[in-house]
Amino acid sequence: MSIQDDFGSLVFNAKTMSKYLSSETYQSLLATMHNGTDLNPSIADEVAEGMKNWAMDHGATHFTHWFQPLNGTTAEKHDSFFNPDYDGGVIASFSGKELSQGEPDASSFPSGGLRATFEARGYTAWDPTSPAFIRKDEGNVSVLCIPSVFCGYHGEALDKKTPLLRSQAAIIKQIYRVAKLFNLPMDKRPFITLGAEQEYFLIDTNLYKMRLDLMQTGRTLFGIRPARHQQMEDHYFGKINPRVLSFMADVDHELWKLGIPAKTRHNEVSPAQFEFAPVFEEQNLAVDHNMLTMSVLQSIAERHGFICITHEKPFAGVNGSGKHNNWSITGPDGKNWLTPGKTPHENAKFLFVLVAIIKAVDTYAPLIRAAVASAGNDHRLGANEAPPAIVSIFLGEQLTDIINQLECGTPKSSKCGGLLEIGVSSLPKLPKDATDRNRTSPFAFTGNKFELRAVGSEQSCASSNTVLNLSVASALDDMITEMEKAIAAGEDFNFALQKILQKEIKAHKRILFDGNGYSNEWREEAARRGLPNLKSTPDAIEAFKDPKIIALFEKYNVLSEKELNSRYAIAKETYELVVTMEAECALMLAKTMILPVGISYAAELANSLASLSNVEHSALQKMVESTASLVNSLIESIEGLESAIKSGHADQMLSAMEKTRHFADELEAVVPDNQWPLPSYADMFFI
Ligand code: ADP
Ligand code: MG
């Protein structure tokens, strides 16, 4: 089959629907899918029947509501289509009710206190804006998956999709108001676009299985960087190793079948690190597709003898992995609103939206930081690579210049040269490529979209997109309301607009920074500007408790205070669980694998020294002493780690782990390679 025929063959898309449904039902379902309205109950049974027939033609025997609980993964519970008939056989059936709603026992999913166990039932409901698909597992088991939201008995959102959909409703409402304000055509459906680039590592399965730390925590808790790692900058965009390429080709093919527009594949900066990027799609679909992509990467990797590692920092000393989150708005005029326009009027709308985003990110920076907070991402953000924990915006030279001009003049007087007059001036053409040089910025304008680079590679990007939608919705709302008032008071449109833009730029320009985000100077400068630098998850998630942020979520009906509190509770608990698990795993490895090897090597050296007593051996004597002292320090640090675990304090565990690692890694550098109990970084990087 050609790729064109294969693309989307595992998706219940328009093409398939038209084959399996009557034309009236097909039309009605299509409208539901586009508008996100409830499924018309009168067609639900026929839709379910058609879906079942299609799924069974693909060998599926089961269906599942596929949802995204608050632990950041995807969840599924399979039910078969089969029920006994009266003749000792079975009949296949799938009703509209089964399609529309599920009732998994939800007591094992984190609810962050939203639900007591006695009312543990959760409900899943089909999200018709994301089409059903068939997931073919390894072993060729096909399951019909129905993308769903997940909520509690009283409608509380127990998942990541519900607030995302609510935040979309909030921003779409404001997008229509902008369109009205600027008198734009409104004949198309507006939506938010997302292109989620995914970084990951591949490790040979046999080596992976010898690394308890990787298996249990997703990252190495010990290990020294080999002499040659990423410093030659020869891996990034380098020739792809044939074994990896064959894996990537299989991934692309599987994703195409799932209707995921796989586009780009390449080597990343670190050895054994790679990147995947799709063509952008409607945001909700793109989030679902990114979750699916991670799962496909993992299962195809296994087929190729690899393990796909999506942890944010699997190896110390080389680059970690992120998920670059490319975000933009497609307006009801069918155009990308983050593309600078051709006419002064289009430019005015572009600048209005741009300034709203600047205002949103400055006002809600702590929330954007909180949305990407996790134990894994803490090793990446704020470390000397990838975006810092300080949220700032990169605009590029030309756009910064435009913003400066806008701020500088008053609508009537021209204080400084090159003043930009709204509604009159044209913008210089912004070349797309020139804007994307600065990789150190957490939130960068890249010519026709913003790229949030702080999202962790393992995280669902639902939360980041929710807070982006929500904070931009709020900024747009404020600015539109002010414009409407000014116009109602008889002010000239362009005059009022210029005044608002100037005011907002003055208020929020502190968030703009085009320099090196990794530098110490920026940290100092950011502190002077009053920008928060929330380095760790416990600090960052406090944003969820901020009354200003609670009010924001409540005003736009994205999450109630109770629902938001549950996110805080889960983030905090997950963080503590992860750190404790890592500390326990580090302790086990240090005690039972590394220390014994250290001790026997120290003894071996001491024996050599004794048997060589009649030759000059001062250097050997020194080696014996330094190795014995390393072993001693390791023992002491292990004791420290034990008491840190007992204390239950994550910060103490983290620093005790670091100390233990320090001595263990020093030992790794001296113990003979064939005695070291764990595969080395060098072994794992060579694939
Ligand atoms: P890079 O950032 O690696 O230079 P690109 O800029 O070409 O690569 O694109 C990165 C991602 O941004 C891709 O997934 C692409 O589809 C996505 N993208 C491009 N345009 C938009 C848009 N209007 N909205 C959202 N994502 C977009
Ligand atoms: Mg990019």
Coordinates of C-alpha atoms and ligand atoms in Angstrom, one line a residue, residues 197 275 324 326 436 439 449 451 453, ligand 2:
E197 CA 8.7 18.4 18.9
E275 CA 14.3 14.3 17.8
H324 CA 9.4 22.2 22.1
N326 CA 5.1 25.5 19.0
D436 CA 15.2 31.4 15.6
R439 CA 18.1 28.6 21.7
K449 CA 4.5 31.1 16.2
E451 CA 7.9 28.2 20.9
R453 CA 10.9 25.2 25.1
Ligands
MG2 MG 11.9 24.2 17.3

